[in-house]
Coordinates of N, CA and C in Angstrom, one line a residue:
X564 N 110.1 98.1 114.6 CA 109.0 98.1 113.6 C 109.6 98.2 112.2
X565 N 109.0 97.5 111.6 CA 109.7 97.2 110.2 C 109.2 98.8 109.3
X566 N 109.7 98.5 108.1 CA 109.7 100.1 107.1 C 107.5 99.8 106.7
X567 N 107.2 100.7 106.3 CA 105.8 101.0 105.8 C 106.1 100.2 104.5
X568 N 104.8 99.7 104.1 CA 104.9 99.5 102.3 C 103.9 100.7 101.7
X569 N 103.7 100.6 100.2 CA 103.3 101.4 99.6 C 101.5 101.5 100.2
X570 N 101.5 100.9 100.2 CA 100.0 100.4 101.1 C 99.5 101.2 101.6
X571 N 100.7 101.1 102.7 CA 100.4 101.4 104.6 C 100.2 102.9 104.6
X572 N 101.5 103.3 103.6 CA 101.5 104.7 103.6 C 100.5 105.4 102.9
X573 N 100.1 104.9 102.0 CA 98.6 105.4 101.5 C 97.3 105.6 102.6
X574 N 97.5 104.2 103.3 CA 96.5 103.8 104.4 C 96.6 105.4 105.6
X575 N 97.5 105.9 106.1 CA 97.8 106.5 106.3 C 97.4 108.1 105.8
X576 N 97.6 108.2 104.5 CA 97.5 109.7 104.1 C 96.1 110.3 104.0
X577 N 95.5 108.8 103.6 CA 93.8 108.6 103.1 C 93.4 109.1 104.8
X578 N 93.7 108.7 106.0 CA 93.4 108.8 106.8 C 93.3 110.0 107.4
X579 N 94.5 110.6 107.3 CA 94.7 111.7 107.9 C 94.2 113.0 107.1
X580 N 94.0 112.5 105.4 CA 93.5 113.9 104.9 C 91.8 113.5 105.3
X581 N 91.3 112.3 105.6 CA 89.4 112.1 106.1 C 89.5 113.5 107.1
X582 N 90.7 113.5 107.9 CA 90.2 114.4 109.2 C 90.5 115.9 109.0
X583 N 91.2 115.9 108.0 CA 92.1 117.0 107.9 C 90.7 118.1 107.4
X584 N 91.3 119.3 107.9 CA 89.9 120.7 107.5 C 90.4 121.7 106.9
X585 N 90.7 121.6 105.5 CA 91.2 123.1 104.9 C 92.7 122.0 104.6
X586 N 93.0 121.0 104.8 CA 95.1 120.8 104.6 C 95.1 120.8 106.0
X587 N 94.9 121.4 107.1 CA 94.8 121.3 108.2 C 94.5 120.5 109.1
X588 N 95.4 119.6 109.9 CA 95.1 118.8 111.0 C 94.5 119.2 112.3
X589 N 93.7 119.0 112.9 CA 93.2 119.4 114.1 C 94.3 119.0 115.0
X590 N 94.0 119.7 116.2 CA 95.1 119.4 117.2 C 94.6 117.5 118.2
X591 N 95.8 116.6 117.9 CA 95.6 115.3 118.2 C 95.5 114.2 117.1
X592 N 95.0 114.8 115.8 CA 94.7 113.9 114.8 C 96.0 113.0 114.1
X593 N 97.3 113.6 114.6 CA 98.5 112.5 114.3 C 98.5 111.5 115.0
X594 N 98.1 111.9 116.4 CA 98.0 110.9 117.2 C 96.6 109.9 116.9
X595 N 95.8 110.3 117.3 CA 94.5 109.4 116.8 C 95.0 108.1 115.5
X596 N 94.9 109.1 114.7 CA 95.8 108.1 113.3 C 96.2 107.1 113.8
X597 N 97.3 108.0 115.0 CA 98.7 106.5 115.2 C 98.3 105.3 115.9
X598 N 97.2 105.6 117.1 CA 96.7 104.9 117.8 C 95.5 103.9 116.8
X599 N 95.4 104.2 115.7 CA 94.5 103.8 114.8 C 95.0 102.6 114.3
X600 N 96.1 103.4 113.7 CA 96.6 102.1 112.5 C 97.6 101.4 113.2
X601 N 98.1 102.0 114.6 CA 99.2 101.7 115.5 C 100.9 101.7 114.5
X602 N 100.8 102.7 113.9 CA 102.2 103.2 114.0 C 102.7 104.2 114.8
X603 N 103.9 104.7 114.7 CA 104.6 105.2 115.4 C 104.1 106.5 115.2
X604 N 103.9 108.0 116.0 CA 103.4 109.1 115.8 C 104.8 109.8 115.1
X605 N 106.0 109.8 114.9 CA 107.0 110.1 114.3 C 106.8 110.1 112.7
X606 N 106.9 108.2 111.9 CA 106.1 107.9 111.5 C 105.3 108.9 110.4
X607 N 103.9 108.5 111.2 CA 102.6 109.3 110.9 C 103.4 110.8 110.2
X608 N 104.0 111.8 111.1 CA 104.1 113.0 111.1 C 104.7 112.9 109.7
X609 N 106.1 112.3 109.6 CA 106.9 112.5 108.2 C 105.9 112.3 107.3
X610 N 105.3 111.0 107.5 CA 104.7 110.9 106.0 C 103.9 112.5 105.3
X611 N 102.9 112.5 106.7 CA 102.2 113.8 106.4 C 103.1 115.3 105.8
X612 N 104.2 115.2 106.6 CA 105.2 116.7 106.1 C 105.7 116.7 104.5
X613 N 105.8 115.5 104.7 CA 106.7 114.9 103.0 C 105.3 115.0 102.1
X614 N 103.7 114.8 102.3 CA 103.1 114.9 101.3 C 102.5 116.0 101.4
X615 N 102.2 117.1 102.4 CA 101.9 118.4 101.9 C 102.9 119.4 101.5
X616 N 104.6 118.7 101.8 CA 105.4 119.7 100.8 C 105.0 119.7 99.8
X617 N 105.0 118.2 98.9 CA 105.1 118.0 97.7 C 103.6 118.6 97.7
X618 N 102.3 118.5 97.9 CA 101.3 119.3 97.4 C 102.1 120.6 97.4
X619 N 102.7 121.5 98.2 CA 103.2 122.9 97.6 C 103.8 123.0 96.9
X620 N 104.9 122.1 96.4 CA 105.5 122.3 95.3 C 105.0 121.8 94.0
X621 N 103.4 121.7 94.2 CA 102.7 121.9 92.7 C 102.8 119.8 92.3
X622 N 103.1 119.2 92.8 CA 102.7 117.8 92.2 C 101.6 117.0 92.6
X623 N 100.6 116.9 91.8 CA 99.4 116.5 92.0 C 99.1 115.2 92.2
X624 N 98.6 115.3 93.3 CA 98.5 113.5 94.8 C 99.0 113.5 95.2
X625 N 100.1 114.6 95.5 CA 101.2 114.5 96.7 C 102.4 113.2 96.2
X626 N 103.4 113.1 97.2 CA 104.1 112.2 97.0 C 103.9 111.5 98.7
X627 N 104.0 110.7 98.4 CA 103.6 109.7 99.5 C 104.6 108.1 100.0
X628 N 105.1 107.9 98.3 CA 105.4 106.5 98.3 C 107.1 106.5 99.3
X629 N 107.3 105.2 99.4 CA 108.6 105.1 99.8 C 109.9 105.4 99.3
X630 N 110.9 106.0 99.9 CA 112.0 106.3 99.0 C 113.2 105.1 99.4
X631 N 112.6 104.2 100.0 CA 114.4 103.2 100.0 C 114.0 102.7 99.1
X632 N 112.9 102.6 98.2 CA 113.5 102.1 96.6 C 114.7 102.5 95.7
X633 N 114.3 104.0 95.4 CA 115.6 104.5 95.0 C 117.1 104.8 95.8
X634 N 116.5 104.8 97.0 CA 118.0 105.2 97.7 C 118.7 103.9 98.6
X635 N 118.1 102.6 98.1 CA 119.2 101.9 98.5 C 120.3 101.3 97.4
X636 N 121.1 100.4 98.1 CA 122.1 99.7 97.2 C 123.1 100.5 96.9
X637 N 124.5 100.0 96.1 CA 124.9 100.5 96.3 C 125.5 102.1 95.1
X638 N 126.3 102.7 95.7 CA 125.9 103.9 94.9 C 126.7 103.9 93.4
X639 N 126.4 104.3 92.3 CA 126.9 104.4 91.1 C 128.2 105.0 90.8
X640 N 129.4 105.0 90.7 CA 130.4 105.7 90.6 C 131.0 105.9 88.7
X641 N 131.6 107.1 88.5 CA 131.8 107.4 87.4 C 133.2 106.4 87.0
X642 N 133.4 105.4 86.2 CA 134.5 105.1 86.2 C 136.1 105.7 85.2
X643 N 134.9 106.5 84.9 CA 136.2 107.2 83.7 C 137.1 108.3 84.4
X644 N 136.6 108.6 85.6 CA 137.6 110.0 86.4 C 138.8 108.9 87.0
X645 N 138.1 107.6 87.6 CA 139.4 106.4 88.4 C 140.2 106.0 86.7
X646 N 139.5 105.9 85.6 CA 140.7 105.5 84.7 C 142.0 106.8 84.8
X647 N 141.1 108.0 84.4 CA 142.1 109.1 83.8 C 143.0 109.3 85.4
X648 N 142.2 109.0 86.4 CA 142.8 109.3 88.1 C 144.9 108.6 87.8
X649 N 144.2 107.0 87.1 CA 145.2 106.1 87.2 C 146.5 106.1 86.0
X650 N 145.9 106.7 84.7 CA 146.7 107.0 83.9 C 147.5 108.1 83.9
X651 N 147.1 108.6 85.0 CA 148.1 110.0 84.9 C 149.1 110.0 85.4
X652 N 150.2 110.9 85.2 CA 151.3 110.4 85.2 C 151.8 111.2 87.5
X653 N 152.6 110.5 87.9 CA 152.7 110.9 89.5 C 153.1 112.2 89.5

């Protein structure tokens, strides 16, 4: 199965907070969801964990969106530690 888009995972949050009582999931409703929109119940669950941390840690709408935006490609390196690495004497 391919990655969620920003969409999907909205599609998802909207869903599960419709059922949700108090922040509170009933027992089955990750499943239901999954069988709903037919993702993976794994999936479903992160999304949900990842956006009621961020509700506890105070950011308002939760965080929801996808992170291989920022975390792919490749990684930034400092090049001034490899100059002084190379000028220094053995």
């Amino acid at each position: 199965m391919t990655n969620l888009s920003d969409p999907q995972r909205r599609c998802v949050i909207d869903e599960l907070l419709k059922r949700s009582i108090n922040g509170e999931l009933p027992h089955g409703t990750q499943r239901a969801v999954t069988r709903h929109l037919g993702h993976s119940c794994s999936v479903v669950g992160k999304i949900w964990v990842r956006y009621t941390l961020s509700i506890e840690a105070g950011i308002v709408g939760g965080e929801w969106q996808s992170r291989i935006k920022q975390k792919s490609g490749r990684k930034r390196k400092d090049r001034s530690e490899i100059v002084e690495l190379l000028q220094a004497p053995p």
